[in-house]
Amino acid sequence: MVERRRLGDILKQSGHITEEQIQKALELKKDDQKLGDVLLERGLISEQQLIQVLEIQLGVPRISLYQYPIDDSLLHLVSKEFALRNVVMPLKQQGEKLILAMNDPMDYYTIEDLQIASGFQIEPVIATRDEIIQTINRQYNLKETKEEPEADPDSAPAIKTVDQLLQAGVQMKASDIHLDPQEGKVLVRYRIDGMLRTERSLPKRIQNSMVARIKIMANLNITENRLPQDGRIKTTVGSTPVDLRISIMPTVYGEKIVIRILDLGSVLNRLTELGFNKINYRRYLDLVERSSGLILLTGPTGSGKSSTLYASLNHLNNDEKNIITIEDPVEYQLEGINQVQVNSRVGLTFSHGLRSILRQDPDIVMVGEVRDSETAEIAVRASLTGHLVFSTLHTNSAIDSIPRLIDMDIEPYLVVSSLAGVVAQRLVRKICNECKVKQAPTDMEVEQFEKRGLSIDHVYYGEGCETCHQSGYRGRMAIQEVLVIDEEIRTLMMNNRSTSEIRKHAWDHDMIFLLDDGLLKVKQGTTTMEEILRVALSD
C-alpha cells in the first residue's frame, strides 16, 4: 500500500515548486479538480516531472503502456466508466495483487474502492494520463466490438460504437473524426493537432447501422444515401458539452462521414491566451478597443480565425455594447451577443442580413466572412459610419488583404478610410513538453534567423514519446502578424502603390511578420523551424 503523503509536500521537497505556487493553485482549484491537474494546466510542472517525483518519492514504478501485454480477462473487475473517470487501467494479476496503472497513485479513495469491489490488493504503477485513456478506449472497445452487431441503428452496438468514437475524439482533443468506408472495412481517423491519424478499423457489417445512427442524431434524412447531407448535433460527451458538425458524402464504398468537434468549453479564450507576443498583443488590443473601423482576420481554413474573433468579441462584451454577428454557420453561441445564422434558402445572405443588422443600432458587428463585393461594401460603409466591424478574408498575409478588398470593386478611398488593421494567423504544432530536448541549430536554421536580423544559440525539438504518439508535438499555438494601418500606409494605398512598398514601410516600422513571430517562438523553445516553414514561407 502506498504511504499516505500530500502531493504539495512532495513537490515542495523536490524543489519543483514553491509554497506560494501551491497556495495559488489551491485557490484556483475547482471542487472536483486535483492539485496535480491545476499545476499541469498552469504549466508549473510537466507531467514527466510529476511522474518522476512520484516515482522517486513514493517508490511507485513508472511503466509505458505502449505495447504493454494487458490481461483483458480482468476488464470485468473495473467498469469502463470508472476507469475513465478515475484514469486507471487494470493490467495483470499477481497472486492476490491486481497491478493497476494510475495517473495519480496518491488517489487513495480510488485504490480503496477497487480493493473493496474486486477483493484484490491494489498495486499501483504510474503511467501518463493520455496513455491510460488511450489504452482504456482501445482495450474496452476491442472487447465490445467482439459482440455481434445488429443492423438496426437503434441497436446497442451501433449506439455504443458511435458513443465510443465521440468519446475517444473528445478525450484525444481531435478537431475532426473521419469515418472512411473501404471495400471490406470502415477506417476511423482522427485529426489531432492538424494531422490525420488512423486509429482503428471497424467491421464493414456495422457501417450502415452506424451511418443511420449518426443521421438520426443529426436529424437528417435516413433514407437518402445518394446525395451529400449536412447537420449538427449538440450533446454532452462525458462531462464535456460539444457541438458536432456532421458532413455526409456518398462514395463508391458507402457514405463517408466527417464529424467536426467544437468543444464549447474551450472556445471562450481570453485575448491573453491566444499566443500573441507582447508587441502584437498591445497593437491588437489598441485595434479592438477602437470605437469604429474595419478589422480583418486572414488565413486559410483551420488557422484559428474563429477563436480569435470570438475571443475579441468576448473581450468587448458588456452591458453597454450591442454586439451582433452574422455567421455561416454560427459555430459557438455566446451569451449576451446576438448571433444571426445565414440561410440562403430563404434569402438571408450575408449582405441581406448585414443591411438588417445595421438598422438594429449595433456598436460592434461581426461578419463571418467577406465572400462577395456587396458584403464587402456594406461592411466597409458600416465601419465608416461609427461601427466597429470584424470579419475574415482568405489571403496569405495581412498586406495581401488590401489589394484583395480593392479587387472586390470597392473604391480605394473607401478601403483606405475604413481599414483599421489586419491580423494574419496560422496554427503551428507545439513541441511536446514530455520529450523536449535541446540541440545546436543547423546551418539552415542559423541562416533563416540571420536573414531576419536575429541570432540563435540553440533550438528544441521533441524526440517522440507515448504522450505525443512518437510525433514530438502536442497541442497547437498561433503565430500572428498585426498590420496597423497608419497615415503613411493610407497615403501609399491612395497613391495605388504596390504591396511590396507597403511591406517595406511596415518592415521599417517594426512590424513583426508571420515568419518573425514564428522564429521568436522557435527561439523560446515552443515550436520548431520545420513547423514555421510549413505554414509561413519567407517573404
mmCIF file of N, CA and C in Angstrom, residues 194-266:
data_model
loop_
_atom_site.group_PDB
_atom_site.id
_atom_site.type_symbol
_atom_site.label_atom_id
_atom_site.label_comp_id
_atom_site.label_asym_id
_atom_site.label_seq_id
_atom_site.Cartn_x
_atom_site.Cartn_y
_atom_site.Cartn_z
ATOM 1 N N GLY A 194 -4.009 19.105 -36.152
ATOM 2 C CA GLY A 194 -3.928 19.394 -37.584
ATOM 3 C C GLY A 194 -3.510 18.225 -38.447
ATOM 4 N N MET A 195 -3.143 17.093 -37.849
ATOM 5 C CA MET A 195 -2.675 15.933 -38.622
ATOM 6 C C MET A 195 -3.667 14.770 -38.501
ATOM 7 N N LEU A 196 -3.965 14.116 -39.632
ATOM 8 C CA LEU A 196 -4.888 12.975 -39.615
ATOM 9 C C LEU A 196 -4.153 11.706 -39.205
ATOM 10 N N ARG A 197 -4.820 10.895 -38.383
ATOM 11 C CA ARG A 197 -4.188 9.676 -37.898
ATOM 12 C C ARG A 197 -5.227 8.551 -37.845
ATOM 13 N N THR A 198 -4.916 7.407 -38.453
ATOM 14 C CA THR A 198 -5.843 6.268 -38.409
ATOM 15 C C THR A 198 -5.721 5.587 -37.058
ATOM 16 N N GLU A 199 -6.846 5.462 -36.360
ATOM 17 C CA GLU A 199 -6.817 4.891 -35.012
ATOM 18 C C GLU A 199 -7.273 3.432 -34.988
ATOM 19 N N ARG A 200 -8.292 3.120 -35.769
ATOM 20 C CA ARG A 200 -8.803 1.743 -35.742
ATOM 21 C C ARG A 200 -9.630 1.480 -36.986
ATOM 22 N N SER A 201 -9.927 0.210 -37.257
ATOM 23 C CA SER A 201 -10.853 -0.096 -38.354
ATOM 24 C C SER A 201 -12.013 -0.889 -37.777
ATOM 25 N N LEU A 202 -13.190 -0.646 -38.317
ATOM 26 C CA LEU A 202 -14.410 -1.300 -37.828
ATOM 27 C C LEU A 202 -14.886 -2.290 -38.880
ATOM 28 N N PRO A 203 -15.596 -3.341 -38.458
ATOM 29 C CA PRO A 203 -16.104 -4.303 -39.454
ATOM 30 C C PRO A 203 -17.119 -3.643 -40.392
ATOM 31 N N LYS A 204 -17.069 -4.033 -41.650
ATOM 32 C CA LYS A 204 -17.949 -3.464 -42.679
ATOM 33 C C LYS A 204 -19.425 -3.642 -42.320
ATOM 34 N N ARG A 205 -19.728 -4.742 -41.592
ATOM 35 C CA ARG A 205 -21.136 -5.067 -41.330
ATOM 36 C C ARG A 205 -21.841 -4.025 -40.469
ATOM 37 N N ILE A 206 -21.066 -3.215 -39.698
ATOM 38 C CA ILE A 206 -21.781 -2.235 -38.853
ATOM 39 C C ILE A 206 -21.836 -0.851 -39.504
ATOM 40 N N GLN A 207 -21.333 -0.753 -40.764
ATOM 41 C CA GLN A 207 -21.296 0.561 -41.432
ATOM 42 C C GLN A 207 -22.684 1.194 -41.536
ATOM 43 N N ASN A 208 -23.650 0.443 -42.082
ATOM 44 C CA ASN A 208 -24.974 1.033 -42.333
ATOM 45 C C ASN A 208 -25.683 1.448 -41.055
ATOM 46 N N SER A 209 -25.586 0.597 -40.023
ATOM 47 C CA SER A 209 -26.286 0.935 -38.774
ATOM 48 C C SER A 209 -25.635 2.144 -38.100
ATOM 49 N N MET A 210 -24.294 2.272 -38.278
ATOM 50 C CA MET A 210 -23.584 3.404 -37.684
ATOM 51 C C MET A 210 -23.959 4.716 -38.392
ATOM 52 N N VAL A 211 -24.002 4.657 -39.746
ATOM 53 C CA VAL A 211 -24.385 5.840 -40.538
ATOM 54 C C VAL A 211 -25.811 6.251 -40.172
ATOM 55 N N ALA A 212 -26.690 5.253 -40.071
ATOM 56 C CA ALA A 212 -28.085 5.546 -39.731
ATOM 57 C C ALA A 212 -28.179 6.177 -38.347
ATOM 58 N N ARG A 213 -27.403 5.662 -37.408
ATOM 59 C CA ARG A 213 -27.412 6.197 -36.035
ATOM 60 C C ARG A 213 -27.006 7.673 -36.041
ATOM 61 N N ILE A 214 -25.947 8.009 -36.797
ATOM 62 C CA ILE A 214 -25.467 9.401 -36.836
ATOM 63 C C ILE A 214 -26.509 10.300 -37.508
ATOM 64 N N LYS A 215 -27.171 9.764 -38.568
ATOM 65 C CA LYS A 215 -28.215 10.562 -39.249
ATOM 66 C C LYS A 215 -29.390 10.837 -38.302
ATOM 67 N N ILE A 216 -29.756 9.845 -37.503
ATOM 68 C CA ILE A 216 -30.868 10.035 -36.556
ATOM 69 C C ILE A 216 -30.487 11.111 -35.533
ATOM 70 N N MET A 217 -29.254 11.020 -35.017
ATOM 71 C CA MET A 217 -28.798 12.006 -34.020
ATOM 72 C C MET A 217 -28.783 13.426 -34.605
ATOM 73 N N ALA A 218 -28.419 13.531 -35.908
ATOM 74 C CA ALA A 218 -28.277 14.852 -36.534
ATOM 75 C C ALA A 218 -29.566 15.300 -37.220
ATOM 76 N N ASN A 219 -30.640 14.492 -37.049
ATOM 77 C CA ASN A 219 -31.927 14.843 -37.633
ATOM 78 C C ASN A 219 -31.873 14.942 -39.156
ATOM 79 N N LEU A 220 -31.157 14.020 -39.800
ATOM 80 C CA LEU A 220 -31.020 14.029 -41.260
ATOM 81 C C LEU A 220 -31.934 12.962 -41.868
ATOM 82 N N ASN A 221 -32.045 12.989 -43.193
ATOM 83 C CA ASN A 221 -32.902 12.043 -43.902
ATOM 84 C C ASN A 221 -32.224 10.672 -43.942
ATOM 85 N N ILE A 222 -32.788 9.720 -43.211
ATOM 86 C CA ILE A 222 -32.149 8.403 -43.063
ATOM 87 C C ILE A 222 -32.263 7.580 -44.351
ATOM 88 N N THR A 223 -33.233 7.905 -45.215
ATOM 89 C CA THR A 223 -33.432 7.106 -46.444
ATOM 90 C C THR A 223 -32.592 7.628 -47.611
ATOM 91 N N GLU A 224 -32.054 8.836 -47.492
ATOM 92 C CA GLU A 224 -31.273 9.426 -48.597
ATOM 93 C C GLU A 224 -29.809 9.019 -48.476
ATOM 94 N N ASN A 225 -29.306 8.260 -49.463
ATOM 95 C CA ASN A 225 -27.898 7.892 -49.415
ATOM 96 C C ASN A 225 -27.165 8.189 -50.727
ATOM 97 N N ARG A 226 -27.827 8.973 -51.601
ATOM 98 C CA ARG A 226 -27.166 9.305 -52.882
ATOM 99 C C ARG A 226 -26.693 10.746 -52.938
ATOM 100 N N LEU A 227 -27.168 11.576 -52.006
ATOM 101 C CA LEU A 227 -26.802 12.991 -52.013
ATOM 102 C C LEU A 227 -26.063 13.367 -50.727
ATOM 103 N N PRO A 228 -25.166 14.369 -50.808
ATOM 104 C CA PRO A 228 -24.494 14.832 -49.574
ATOM 105 C C PRO A 228 -25.518 15.446 -48.612
ATOM 106 N N GLN A 229 -25.254 15.322 -47.316
ATOM 107 C CA GLN A 229 -26.114 15.937 -46.301
ATOM 108 C C GLN A 229 -25.250 16.575 -45.220
ATOM 109 N N ASP A 230 -25.761 17.648 -44.625
ATOM 110 C CA ASP A 230 -25.060 18.320 -43.523
ATOM 111 C C ASP A 230 -26.011 18.487 -42.354
ATOM 112 N N GLY A 231 -25.482 18.338 -41.151
ATOM 113 C CA GLY A 231 -26.317 18.531 -39.972
ATOM 114 C C GLY A 231 -25.467 18.871 -38.769
ATOM 115 N N ARG A 232 -26.130 19.021 -37.632
ATOM 116 C CA ARG A 232 -25.377 19.295 -36.400
ATOM 117 C C ARG A 232 -26.038 18.588 -35.228
ATOM 118 N N ILE A 233 -25.205 18.282 -34.227
ATOM 119 C CA ILE A 233 -25.687 17.624 -33.007
ATOM 120 C C ILE A 233 -25.118 18.403 -31.832
ATOM 121 N N LYS A 234 -25.975 18.790 -30.910
ATOM 122 C CA LYS A 234 -25.497 19.426 -29.684
ATOM 123 C C LYS A 234 -25.664 18.400 -28.576
ATOM 124 N N THR A 235 -24.570 18.019 -27.942
ATOM 125 C CA THR A 235 -24.662 16.940 -26.953
ATOM 126 C C THR A 235 -23.585 17.104 -25.889
ATOM 127 N N THR A 236 -23.585 16.192 -24.946
ATOM 128 C CA THR A 236 -22.528 16.173 -23.921
ATOM 129 C C THR A 236 -21.820 14.837 -24.024
ATOM 130 N N VAL A 237 -20.502 14.885 -24.189
ATOM 131 C CA VAL A 237 -19.700 13.657 -24.265
ATOM 132 C C VAL A 237 -18.930 13.569 -22.954
ATOM 133 N N GLY A 238 -19.261 12.564 -22.137
ATOM 134 C CA GLY A 238 -18.692 12.513 -20.778
ATOM 135 C C GLY A 238 -19.287 13.689 -20.023
ATOM 136 N N SER A 239 -18.425 14.621 -19.610
ATOM 137 C CA SER A 239 -18.947 15.823 -18.948
ATOM 138 C C SER A 239 -18.659 17.058 -19.794
ATOM 139 N N THR A 240 -18.229 16.830 -21.065
ATOM 140 C CA THR A 240 -17.852 17.950 -21.935
ATOM 141 C C THR A 240 -18.990 18.311 -22.879
ATOM 142 N N PRO A 241 -19.526 19.563 -22.811
ATOM 143 C CA PRO A 241 -20.555 19.945 -23.783
ATOM 144 C C PRO A 241 -19.895 20.193 -25.145
ATOM 145 N N VAL A 242 -20.378 19.520 -26.197
ATOM 146 C CA VAL A 242 -19.787 19.699 -27.527
ATOM 147 C C VAL A 242 -20.869 19.967 -28.558
ATOM 148 N N ASP A 243 -20.456 20.647 -29.618
ATOM 149 C CA ASP A 243 -21.311 20.886 -30.763
ATOM 150 C C ASP A 243 -20.661 20.103 -31.893
ATOM 151 N N LEU A 244 -21.400 19.219 -32.527
ATOM 152 C CA LEU A 244 -20.819 18.396 -33.598
ATOM 153 C C LEU A 244 -21.400 18.823 -34.936
ATOM 154 N N ARG A 245 -20.535 19.065 -35.916
ATOM 155 C CA ARG A 245 -20.976 19.354 -37.284
ATOM 156 C C ARG A 245 -20.825 18.081 -38.081
ATOM 157 N N ILE A 246 -21.882 17.653 -38.715
ATOM 158 C CA ILE A 246 -21.859 16.386 -39.447
ATOM 159 C C ILE A 246 -21.888 16.664 -40.946
ATOM 160 N N SER A 247 -20.971 16.050 -41.682
ATOM 161 C CA SER A 247 -20.981 16.155 -43.141
ATOM 162 C C SER A 247 -20.955 14.732 -43.705
ATOM 163 N N ILE A 248 -21.961 14.407 -44.526
ATOM 164 C CA ILE A 248 -22.067 13.054 -45.098
ATOM 165 C C ILE A 248 -21.987 13.156 -46.613
ATOM 166 N N MET A 249 -21.131 12.313 -47.196
ATOM 167 C CA MET A 249 -20.943 12.366 -48.645
ATOM 168 C C MET A 249 -20.895 10.947 -49.211
ATOM 169 N N PRO A 250 -21.692 10.681 -50.278
ATOM 170 C CA PRO A 250 -21.681 9.326 -50.839
ATOM 171 C C PRO A 250 -20.368 9.034 -51.580
ATOM 172 N N THR A 251 -19.796 7.835 -51.363
ATOM 173 C CA THR A 251 -18.608 7.400 -52.112
ATOM 174 C C THR A 251 -18.923 6.020 -52.684
ATOM 175 N N VAL A 252 -17.996 5.466 -53.455
ATOM 176 C CA VAL A 252 -18.289 4.161 -54.086
ATOM 177 C C VAL A 252 -18.463 3.045 -53.050
ATOM 178 N N TYR A 253 -17.865 3.191 -51.867
ATOM 179 C CA TYR A 253 -17.988 2.142 -50.846
ATOM 180 C C TYR A 253 -18.993 2.500 -49.756
ATOM 181 N N GLY A 254 -19.863 3.459 -50.021
ATOM 182 C CA GLY A 254 -20.840 3.854 -49.000
ATOM 183 C C GLY A 254 -20.607 5.295 -48.590
ATOM 184 N N GLU A 255 -21.330 5.739 -47.571
ATOM 185 C CA GLU A 255 -21.275 7.149 -47.186
ATOM 186 C C GLU A 255 -20.106 7.441 -46.248
ATOM 187 N N LYS A 256 -19.313 8.447 -46.626
ATOM 188 C CA LYS A 256 -18.193 8.894 -45.777
ATOM 189 C C LYS A 256 -18.724 9.982 -44.850
ATOM 190 N N ILE A 257 -18.351 9.900 -43.586
ATOM 191 C CA ILE A 257 -18.831 10.880 -42.597
ATOM 192 C C ILE A 257 -17.645 11.606 -41.990
ATOM 193 N N VAL A 258 -17.746 12.922 -41.923
ATOM 194 C CA VAL A 258 -16.764 13.703 -41.173
ATOM 195 C C VAL A 258 -17.518 14.441 -40.070
ATOM 196 N N ILE A 259 -17.059 14.248 -38.831
ATOM 197 C CA ILE A 259 -17.684 14.904 -37.679
ATOM 198 C C ILE A 259 -16.693 15.927 -37.146
ATOM 199 N N ARG A 260 -17.054 17.205 -37.226
ATOM 200 C CA ARG A 260 -16.194 18.250 -36.649
ATOM 201 C C ARG A 260 -16.618 18.464 -35.200
ATOM 202 N N ILE A 261 -15.628 18.418 -34.296
ATOM 203 C CA ILE A 261 -15.942 18.566 -32.860
ATOM 204 C C ILE A 261 -15.633 19.990 -32.434
ATOM 205 N N LEU A 262 -16.670 20.712 -32.015
ATOM 206 C CA LEU A 262 -16.457 22.056 -31.473
ATOM 207 C C LEU A 262 -16.634 21.945 -29.967
ATOM 208 N N ASP A 263 -15.539 22.079 -29.240
ATOM 209 C CA ASP A 263 -15.579 21.957 -27.783
ATOM 210 C C ASP A 263 -16.060 23.276 -27.190
ATOM 211 N N LEU A 264 -17.310 23.285 -26.699
ATOM 212 C CA LEU A 264 -17.906 24.539 -26.224
ATOM 213 C C LEU A 264 -17.191 25.077 -24.993
ATOM 214 N N GLY A 265 -16.502 24.203 -24.280
ATOM 215 C CA GLY A 265 -15.817 24.653 -23.061
ATOM 216 C C GLY A 265 -14.517 25.375 -23.349
ATOM 217 N N SER A 266 -13.908 25.094 -24.514
ATOM 218 C CA SER A 266 -12.558 25.622 -24.739
ATOM 219 C C SER A 266 -12.543 26.848 -25.640
#
